[in-house]
Amino acid sequence: MNMFRTAALTTAAVGLTVVTIGAATAAPVTPAFLSASQLPAASTAWHADPVKPGTGDDFCTQGVAPKAGSKHREFRTELDTGAQQTITVAATEAKAKALVTKLRASVESCLDRMKEQYPTIEGEAFHHGRVDVEEGANVYSIDTHDTEIGSSDIALYSVGRDGKAVTVVRWSQLGELDGAPLDGFRKTTRTAVAKLY
């Protein structure tokens, strides 16, 4: 009698364990955002705003990623340096891959659109290659000069993917490409994609 009772209790306990493990593994994993300390070093400390729904404001990628399924975070320093990260979780890996293609095309054509909208702007844009992390990321720079105002701006972009999650990181400040932390930005990009899942 005791033997049967023990066997029944053991079976029930094993069943409970399986259900608990199944429930734990079924919980969705939420992609993680960069922290302020993971951005390239700046002359003053970085501050991170709270994560917000939607894609945020960015000239080069505006309207490409869907607002639903996207979140973004703004970063800033006390001087003229800022950054933004957007994460979009697509319904499937195929849709995520297609989104990466659209985002890369939007960044690659951004300078031309700027020149059309702002005739006093001139500049150069470069693709700085691929970062090997998860499904990969690509790094770009857009260096602009406003001939009327006399100001120069540099922006670094990266577009990367891990599974169904796509991230865009933008870093920008007054100045030119030779003053931009390109190596530090590559490291930030690697971290951003690795933190997705």
Coordinates of N, CA and C in Angstrom, one line a residue:
M1 N 0.8 -1.2 0.0 CA 0.0 0.0 0.0 C 0.9 1.3 0.0
N2 N 1.9 1.3 0.9 CA 2.8 2.4 1.0 C 3.5 2.6 -0.3
M3 N 3.9 1.5 -0.9 CA 4.7 1.5 -2.2 C 3.9 2.2 -3.3
F4 N 2.6 1.8 -3.4 CA 1.7 2.4 -4.4 C 1.5 3.9 -4.2
R5 N 1.3 4.3 -2.9 CA 1.1 5.7 -2.5 C 2.3 6.5 -2.9
T6 N 3.5 6.0 -2.6 CA 4.8 6.7 -2.9 C 4.9 6.8 -4.4
A7 N 4.6 5.8 -5.1 CA 4.7 5.9 -6.6 C 3.8 6.9 -7.1
A8 N 2.6 7.0 -6.6 CA 1.6 7.9 -7.1 C 2.0 9.4 -6.8
L9 N 2.6 9.6 -5.6 CA 3.1 10.9 -5.2 C 4.3 11.3 -6.1
T10 N 5.1 10.4 -6.4 CA 6.3 10.7 -7.2 C 5.9 11.1 -8.6
T11 N 4.9 10.3 -9.2 CA 4.4 10.6 -10.5 C 3.7 12.0 -10.5
A12 N 3.0 12.3 -9.5 CA 2.3 13.6 -9.4 C 3.4 14.7 -9.3
A13 N 4.4 14.5 -8.6 CA 5.5 15.5 -8.4 C 6.2 15.7 -9.7
V14 N 6.5 14.6 -10.4 CA 7.2 14.7 -11.7 C 6.3 15.5 -12.7
G15 N 5.0 15.2 -12.7 CA 4.1 15.9 -13.6 C 4.0 17.4 -13.3
L16 N 4.1 17.8 -12.0 CA 4.1 19.2 -11.6 C 5.4 19.9 -12.1
T17 N 6.5 19.1 -12.0 CA 7.8 19.7 -12.4 C 7.8 20.0 -13.9
V18 N 7.2 19.0 -14.7 CA 7.2 19.2 -16.1 C 6.3 20.4 -16.5
V19 N 5.2 20.6 -15.8 CA 4.3 21.7 -16.1 C 5.0 23.0 -15.7
T20 N 5.7 23.0 -14.6 CA 6.4 24.2 -14.2 C 7.5 24.6 -15.2
I21 N 8.3 23.6 -15.6 CA 9.3 23.9 -16.6 C 8.7 24.4 -17.9
G22 N 7.7 23.7 -18.3 CA 7.0 24.1 -19.6 C 6.5 25.5 -19.5
A23 N 5.9 25.9 -18.4 CA 5.4 27.3 -18.2 C 6.6 28.3 -18.2
A24 N 7.7 27.9 -17.6 CA 8.8 28.8 -17.6 C 9.4 29.0 -18.9
T25 N 9.5 28.0 -19.7 CA 10.2 28.1 -21.0 C 9.2 28.8 -22.0
A26 N 7.9 28.8 -21.8 CA 7.0 29.4 -22.7 C 6.9 30.9 -22.6
A27 N 7.5 31.4 -21.5 CA 7.4 32.9 -21.3 C 8.2 33.6 -22.3
P28 N 7.6 34.6 -22.9 CA 8.4 35.3 -24.0 C 9.6 36.1 -23.4
V29 N 10.6 36.1 -24.2 CA 11.8 36.9 -23.8 C 11.8 38.3 -24.5
T30 N 11.9 39.3 -23.6 CA 11.9 40.7 -24.1 C 13.3 41.1 -24.4
P31 N 13.6 41.6 -25.6 CA 14.9 42.2 -25.9 C 15.3 43.3 -25.0
A32 N 16.6 43.3 -24.6 CA 17.1 44.3 -23.7 C 17.8 45.5 -24.4
F33 N 17.6 46.7 -23.9 CA 18.2 47.9 -24.5 C 19.6 48.1 -23.9
L34 N 20.4 48.9 -24.7 CA 21.7 49.4 -24.2 C 21.5 50.2 -22.9
S35 N 22.5 50.2 -22.1 CA 22.6 51.1 -20.9 C 23.5 52.3 -21.3
A36 N 23.4 53.3 -20.5 CA 24.2 54.5 -20.9 C 25.7 54.2 -20.9
S37 N 26.2 53.3 -20.0 CA 27.6 53.0 -19.9 C 28.1 52.2 -21.1
Q38 N 27.2 51.7 -22.0 CA 27.6 50.9 -23.1 C 27.7 51.7 -24.4
L39 N 27.5 53.0 -24.3 CA 27.7 53.9 -25.5 C 29.2 54.3 -25.6
P40 N 29.6 54.7 -26.7 CA 31.0 55.2 -26.8 C 31.3 56.3 -25.8
A41 N 32.6 56.3 -25.4 CA 33.0 57.3 -24.4 C 32.7 58.7 -24.9
A42 N 32.3 59.6 -24.0 CA 32.1 61.0 -24.4 C 32.7 61.9 -23.4
S43 N 32.8 63.2 -23.7 CA 33.5 64.1 -22.8 C 32.7 64.3 -21.5
T44 N 31.4 64.1 -21.6 CA 30.6 64.2 -20.3 C 29.8 62.9 -20.3
A45 N 29.2 62.7 -19.1 CA 28.5 61.4 -18.9 C 27.2 61.3 -19.7
W46 N 27.0 60.0 -20.1 CA 25.7 59.7 -20.8 C 24.6 59.6 -19.8
H47 N 23.4 60.0 -20.2 CA 22.2 59.8 -19.5 C 21.2 59.1 -20.4
A48 N 20.5 58.1 -19.8 CA 19.5 57.3 -20.6 C 18.1 57.6 -20.1
D49 N 17.3 57.9 -21.1 CA 15.9 58.2 -20.8 C 15.2 56.8 -20.7
P50 N 14.0 56.8 -20.1 CA 13.2 55.5 -20.0 C 12.9 55.0 -21.4
V51 N 12.7 53.7 -21.5 CA 12.3 53.1 -22.8 C 10.8 53.5 -23.0
K52 N 10.5 53.9 -24.3 CA 9.2 54.3 -24.6 C 8.7 53.5 -25.8
P53 N 7.3 53.4 -26.0 CA 6.8 52.7 -27.2 C 7.0 53.5 -28.4
G54 N 7.0 52.8 -29.6 CA 7.1 53.5 -30.9 C 8.6 53.6 -31.3
T55 N 8.8 54.3 -32.4 CA 10.1 54.4 -33.0 C 10.9 55.6 -32.7
G56 N 10.3 56.6 -32.1 CA 11.0 57.9 -31.9 C 11.2 58.6 -33.2
D57 N 11.9 59.8 -33.0 CA 12.1 60.7 -34.2 C 13.5 60.5 -34.8
D58 N 13.6 60.2 -36.0 CA 14.9 60.1 -36.7 C 14.7 60.3 -38.2
F59 N 15.4 61.3 -38.8 CA 15.2 61.6 -40.2 C 15.4 60.4 -41.1
C60 N 16.5 59.7 -40.9 CA 16.9 58.6 -41.8 C 16.0 57.4 -41.8
T61 N 15.4 57.1 -40.7 CA 14.7 55.8 -40.6 C 13.2 56.0 -40.3
Q62 N 12.8 57.3 -40.3 CA 11.4 57.6 -39.9 C 10.4 56.8 -40.9
G63 N 9.4 56.2 -40.3 CA 8.4 55.5 -41.1 C 8.7 54.2 -41.7
V64 N 9.9 53.7 -41.4 CA 10.3 52.4 -42.0 C 9.9 51.2 -41.1
A65 N 10.2 51.3 -39.8 CA 9.8 50.3 -38.8 C 8.4 50.6 -38.4
P66 N 7.6 49.5 -38.1 CA 6.2 49.8 -37.6 C 6.3 50.3 -36.2
K67 N 5.4 51.2 -35.9 CA 5.3 51.7 -34.5 C 4.9 50.6 -33.5
A68 N 3.9 49.8 -34.0 CA 3.5 48.7 -33.2 C 4.6 47.6 -33.2
G69 N 5.0 47.1 -32.1 CA 6.0 46.2 -32.0 C 7.4 46.8 -31.8
S70 N 7.5 48.1 -31.8 CA 8.7 48.9 -31.6 C 8.8 49.6 -30.3
K71 N 10.0 49.7 -29.8 CA 10.3 50.6 -28.6 C 11.6 51.3 -28.9
H72 N 11.7 52.4 -28.2 CA 13.0 53.2 -28.4 C 13.4 53.8 -27.1
R73 N 14.7 54.2 -27.1 CA 15.3 54.8 -25.9 C 16.3 55.9 -26.4
E74 N 16.1 57.1 -25.8 CA 17.0 58.2 -26.1 C 18.1 58.3 -25.1
F75 N 19.3 58.7 -25.6 CA 20.5 59.0 -24.7 C 21.0 60.4 -25.0
R76 N 21.6 61.0 -24.0 CA 22.1 62.3 -24.2 C 23.3 62.6 -23.2
T77 N 24.1 63.6 -23.6 CA 25.2 64.0 -22.7 C 24.9 65.5 -22.5
E78 N 25.7 66.1 -21.6 CA 25.6 67.5 -21.3 C 26.0 68.4 -22.5
L79 N 26.8 67.9 -23.4 CA 27.2 68.6 -24.6 C 26.4 68.2 -25.8
D80 N 26.9 68.5 -27.0 CA 26.1 68.2 -28.2 C 26.3 66.8 -28.7
T81 N 26.1 65.8 -27.9 CA 26.2 64.4 -28.3 C 24.9 63.7 -27.9
G82 N 24.3 63.0 -28.8 CA 23.1 62.2 -28.5 C 23.1 60.9 -29.1
A83 N 22.2 60.0 -28.7 CA 22.1 58.7 -29.3 C 20.6 58.2 -29.2
Q84 N 20.3 57.2 -30.0 CA 19.0 56.6 -29.9 C 19.1 55.1 -30.3
Q85 N 18.3 54.3 -29.6 CA 18.2 52.9 -30.0 C 16.8 52.6 -30.2
T86 N 16.5 51.9 -31.3 CA 15.1 51.4 -31.5 C 15.2 49.9 -31.7
I87 N 14.2 49.2 -31.0 CA 14.1 47.7 -31.2 C 12.7 47.4 -31.7
T88 N 12.7 46.6 -32.8 CA 11.4 46.2 -33.3 C 11.4 44.6 -33.3
V89 N 10.3 44.1 -32.8 CA 10.2 42.6 -32.8 C 9.1 42.3 -33.9
A90 N 9.6 41.6 -34.9 CA 8.7 41.3 -36.0 C 8.0 40.0 -35.7
A91 N 6.9 39.7 -36.5 CA 6.1 38.5 -36.3 C 6.9 37.2 -36.6
T92 N 7.8 37.3 -37.6 CA 8.6 36.1 -38.1 C 10.0 36.6 -38.4
E93 N 10.9 35.6 -38.5 CA 12.3 35.9 -38.9 C 12.3 36.5 -40.3
A94 N 11.5 36.0 -41.2 CA 11.5 36.5 -42.6 C 11.1 38.0 -42.6
K95 N 10.1 38.3 -41.8 CA 9.7 39.8 -41.7 C 10.8 40.6 -41.1
A96 N 11.5 40.1 -40.1 CA 12.6 40.8 -39.5 C 13.7 41.0 -40.5
K97 N 14.0 40.0 -41.3 CA 15.1 40.1 -42.3 C 14.7 41.1 -43.4
A98 N 13.4 41.2 -43.8 CA 12.9 42.2 -44.7 C 13.0 43.6 -44.2
L99 N 12.7 43.7 -42.9 CA 12.8 45.0 -42.2 C 14.3 45.5 -42.2
V100 N 15.2 44.6 -41.9 CA 16.6 45.0 -42.0 C 17.0 45.5 -43.4
T101 N 16.6 44.9 -44.4 CA 16.8 45.3 -45.8 C 16.3 46.7 -46.0
K102 N 15.1 47.0 -45.6 CA 14.4 48.3 -45.7 C 15.2 49.4 -44.9
L103 N 15.5 49.0 -43.7 CA 16.2 50.0 -42.8 C 17.6 50.4 -43.4
R104 N 18.3 49.4 -43.9 CA 19.6 49.6 -44.5 C 19.5 50.5 -45.7
A105 N 18.5 50.2 -46.6 CA 18.3 51.0 -47.8 C 17.9 52.5 -47.4
S106 N 17.2 52.6 -46.3 CA 16.8 54.0 -45.9 C 18.0 54.8 -45.4
V107 N 18.8 54.1 -44.6 CA 20.1 54.8 -44.1 C 21.0 55.1 -45.3
E108 N 21.1 54.2 -46.2 CA 22.0 54.4 -47.4 C 21.6 55.5 -48.3
S109 N 20.3 55.8 -48.3 CA 19.7 56.8 -49.2 C 19.4 58.1 -48.4
C110 N 19.8 58.2 -47.2 CA 19.4 59.3 -46.3 C 20.0 60.6 -46.7
L111 N 21.3 60.6 -47.0 CA 22.0 61.8 -47.4 C 21.3 62.5 -48.6
D112 N 21.0 61.7 -49.6 CA 20.3 62.2 -50.8 C 19.0 62.9 -50.5
R113 N 18.2 62.2 -49.5 CA 17.0 62.8 -49.1 C 17.2 64.1 -48.4
M114 N 18.2 64.2 -47.6 CA 18.6 65.4 -46.8 C 18.9 66.6 -47.8
K115 N 19.7 66.2 -48.8 CA 20.1 67.3 -49.8 C 18.8 67.8 -50.6
E116 N 17.9 66.9 -50.8 CA 16.7 67.3 -51.5 C 15.8 68.2 -50.7
Q117 N 15.7 67.9 -49.4 CA 14.9 68.7 -48.5 C 15.6 69.9 -48.0
Y118 N 16.9 69.9 -47.8 CA 17.6 71.0 -47.4 C 18.8 71.4 -48.4
P119 N 18.5 72.2 -49.3 CA 19.4 72.5 -50.4 C 20.8 73.0 -50.0
T120 N 20.9 73.6 -48.8 CA 22.2 74.1 -48.4 C 23.1 73.1 -47.7
I121 N 22.6 71.8 -47.7 CA 23.4 70.7 -47.1 C 24.2 70.0 -48.1
E122 N 25.5 69.8 -47.8 CA 26.3 68.9 -48.5 C 27.0 67.9 -47.6
G123 N 27.5 66.8 -48.1 CA 28.1 65.9 -47.2 C 28.6 64.6 -47.9
E124 N 29.0 63.6 -47.0 CA 29.4 62.3 -47.5 C 28.8 61.2 -46.6
A125 N 28.6 60.1 -47.2 CA 28.0 59.0 -46.5 C 28.9 57.7 -46.8
F126 N 29.1 56.9 -45.8 CA 30.0 55.7 -46.0 C 29.4 54.5 -45.3
H127 N 29.6 53.3 -45.9 CA 29.3 52.1 -45.2 C 30.6 51.6 -44.7
H128 N 30.7 51.3 -43.3 CA 31.9 51.0 -42.7 C 32.0 49.5 -42.4
G129 N 31.2 48.7 -43.1 CA 31.3 47.2 -43.0 C 30.4 46.6 -42.0
R130 N 30.6 45.3 -41.9 CA 29.7 44.4 -41.1 C 30.3 44.1 -39.8
V131 N 29.5 44.0 -38.8 CA 29.9 43.5 -37.4 C 29.4 42.1 -37.3
D132 N 30.2 41.1 -37.0 CA 29.8 39.8 -36.9 C 29.3 39.5 -35.5
V133 N 28.0 39.6 -35.4 CA 27.3 39.2 -34.1 C 25.9 38.7 -34.4
E134 N 25.5 37.6 -33.9 CA 24.2 37.0 -34.2 C 24.0 37.0 -35.7
E135 N 22.9 37.5 -36.2 CA 22.6 37.5 -37.7 C 23.3 38.6 -38.4
G136 N 24.1 39.4 -37.6 CA 24.9 40.5 -38.2 C 24.4 41.9 -38.1
A137 N 25.3 42.8 -38.2 CA 24.9 44.3 -38.2 C 25.8 45.0 -39.2
N138 N 25.3 46.1 -39.7 CA 26.1 47.0 -40.6 C 26.2 48.4 -40.0
V139 N 27.4 49.0 -40.2 CA 27.7 50.3 -39.6 C 27.8 51.3 -40.8
Y140 N 27.3 52.5 -40.6 CA 27.3 53.6 -41.6 C 27.6 54.9 -40.9
S141 N 28.1 55.9 -41.7 CA 28.3 57.3 -41.2 C 27.7 58.2 -42.2
I142 N 27.1 59.3 -41.7 CA 26.6 60.4 -42.6 C 27.2 61.7 -42.0
D143 N 28.1 62.3 -42.8 CA 28.8 63.5 -42.4 C 28.2 64.7 -43.2
T144 N 27.6 65.7 -42.6 CA 27.0 66.7 -43.3 C 27.5 68.1 -42.9
H145 N 27.4 69.1 -43.8 CA 27.8 70.4 -43.6 C 26.8 71.4 -44.2
D146 N 26.3 72.3 -43.4 CA 25.3 73.3 -43.8 C 26.1 74.5 -44.3
T147 N 26.1 74.7 -45.6 CA 26.9 75.8 -46.2 C 26.3 77.2 -45.8
E148 N 25.1 77.3 -45.5 CA 24.5 78.6 -45.1 C 24.7 78.9 -43.6
I149 N 24.6 77.9 -42.8 CA 24.8 78.2 -41.3 C 26.2 78.0 -40.9
G150 N 26.9 77.1 -41.6 CA 28.3 76.8 -41.3 C 28.6 75.7 -40.3
S151 N 27.5 75.0 -40.0 CA 27.7 73.9 -39.0 C 27.9 72.6 -39.6
S152 N 28.7 71.7 -38.9 CA 28.9 70.4 -39.4 C 28.4 69.4 -38.4
D153 N 27.8 68.3 -38.9 CA 27.2 67.2 -38.0 C 27.7 65.9 -38.5
I154 N 27.9 65.0 -37.6 CA 28.3 63.6 -37.9 C 27.3 62.6 -37.2
A155 N 26.8 61.7 -38.0 CA 25.9 60.7 -37.4 C 26.5 59.3 -37.8
L156 N 26.5 58.4 -36.8 CA 26.8 57.0 -37.0 C 25.5 56.2 -36.8
Y157 N 25.3 55.2 -37.7 CA 24.1 54.3 -37.7 C 24.6 52.9 -37.7
S158 N 23.8 52.0 -37.1 CA 24.0 50.6 -37.3 C 22.6 49.9 -37.3
V159 N 22.5 48.9 -38.1 CA 21.3 48.1 -38.2 C 21.7 46.7 -38.0
G160 N 21.0 46.0 -37.1 CA 21.4 44.6 -36.8 C 20.2 43.8 -36.4
R161 N 20.4 42.5 -36.4 CA 19.3 41.6 -36.2 C 19.7 40.3 -35.4
D162 N 18.9 39.9 -34.5 CA 19.0 38.6 -33.8 C 17.6 37.9 -33.9
G163 N 17.5 36.9 -34.7 CA 16.2 36.2 -34.8 C 15.1 37.2 -35.3
K164 N 14.0 37.4 -34.6 CA 12.9 38.2 -35.0 C 13.1 39.7 -34.5
A165 N 14.2 39.9 -33.8 CA 14.4 41.3 -33.2 C 15.4 42.1 -34.1
V166 N 15.0 43.3 -34.4 CA 15.8 44.2 -35.2 C 16.1 45.4 -34.4
T167 N 17.4 45.9 -34.4 CA 17.7 47.1 -33.7 C 18.5 48.1 -34.6
V168 N 18.2 49.4 -34.4 CA 18.9 50.5 -35.1 C 19.5 51.3 -33.9
V169 N 20.8 51.6 -34.1 CA 21.4 52.5 -33.1 C 21.9 53.7 -33.9
R170 N 21.6 54.9 -33.4 CA 22.1 56.1 -34.0 C 22.9 56.9 -32.9
W171 N 24.1 57.4 -33.3 CA 24.9 58.3 -32.5 C 25.2 59.5 -33.3
S172 N 25.1 60.7 -32.6 CA 25.3 61.9 -33.4 C 25.9 63.0 -32.5
Q173 N 26.7 63.9 -33.2 CA 27.2 65.1 -32.5 C 27.6 66.1 -33.5
L174 N 27.9 67.4 -33.0 CA 28.5 68.4 -33.9 C 29.9 68.0 -34.2
G175 N 30.3 68.2 -35.4 CA 31.7 67.8 -35.8 C 31.7 67.0 -37.1
E176 N 32.9 66.4 -37.3 CA 33.1 65.6 -38.5 C 33.5 64.2 -38.2
L177 N 33.6 63.3 -39.3 CA 33.8 61.9 -39.1 C 35.1 61.6 -38.4
D178 N 36.2 62.4 -38.6 CA 37.4 62.1 -38.0 C 37.4 62.3 -36.5
G179 N 36.3 63.0 -36.0 CA 36.2 63.1 -34.5 C 35.2 62.1 -33.9
A180 N 34.7 61.2 -34.7 CA 33.6 60.3 -34.3 C 34.3 59.0 -33.7
P181 N 33.8 58.4 -32.7 CA 34.3 57.2 -32.1 C 33.9 55.9 -32.8
L182 N 34.4 55.8 -34.1 CA 33.9 54.7 -34.9 C 34.2 53.3 -34.3
D183 N 35.3 53.1 -33.7 CA 35.6 51.8 -33.1 C 34.7 51.6 -31.9
G184 N 34.5 52.6 -31.1 CA 33.7 52.5 -29.9 C 32.2 52.2 -30.3
F185 N 31.8 52.8 -31.5 CA 30.5 52.6 -32.0 C 30.3 51.1 -32.4
R186 N 31.3 50.6 -33.1 CA 31.2 49.2 -33.5 C 31.0 48.3 -32.2
K187 N 31.8 48.6 -31.2 CA 31.6 47.8 -29.9 C 30.2 48.0 -29.4
T188 N 29.7 49.2 -29.4 CA 28.3 49.4 -28.9 C 27.3 48.6 -29.8
T189 N 27.5 48.6 -31.1 CA 26.7 47.9 -32.0 C 26.7 46.4 -31.6
R190 N 27.9 45.8 -31.4 CA 28.0 44.4 -31.1 C 27.2 44.1 -29.8
T191 N 27.3 45.0 -28.8 CA 26.6 44.8 -27.5 C 25.1 44.9 -27.7
A192 N 24.7 45.9 -28.5 CA 23.2 46.1 -28.8 C 22.6 44.9 -29.4
V193 N 23.2 44.3 -30.4 CA 22.7 43.1 -31.0 C 22.7 41.9 -30.1
A194 N 23.8 41.7 -29.4 CA 24.0 40.6 -28.5 C 22.9 40.6 -27.3
K195 N 22.5 41.8 -27.0 CA 21.5 42.0 -25.9 C 20.1 41.7 -26.3
L196 N 19.8 41.6 -27.6 CA 18.5 41.4 -28.1 C 17.8 40.1 -27.5
Y197 N 18.6 39.0 -27.5 CA 18.1 37.8 -26.9 C 19.2 37.0 -26.2

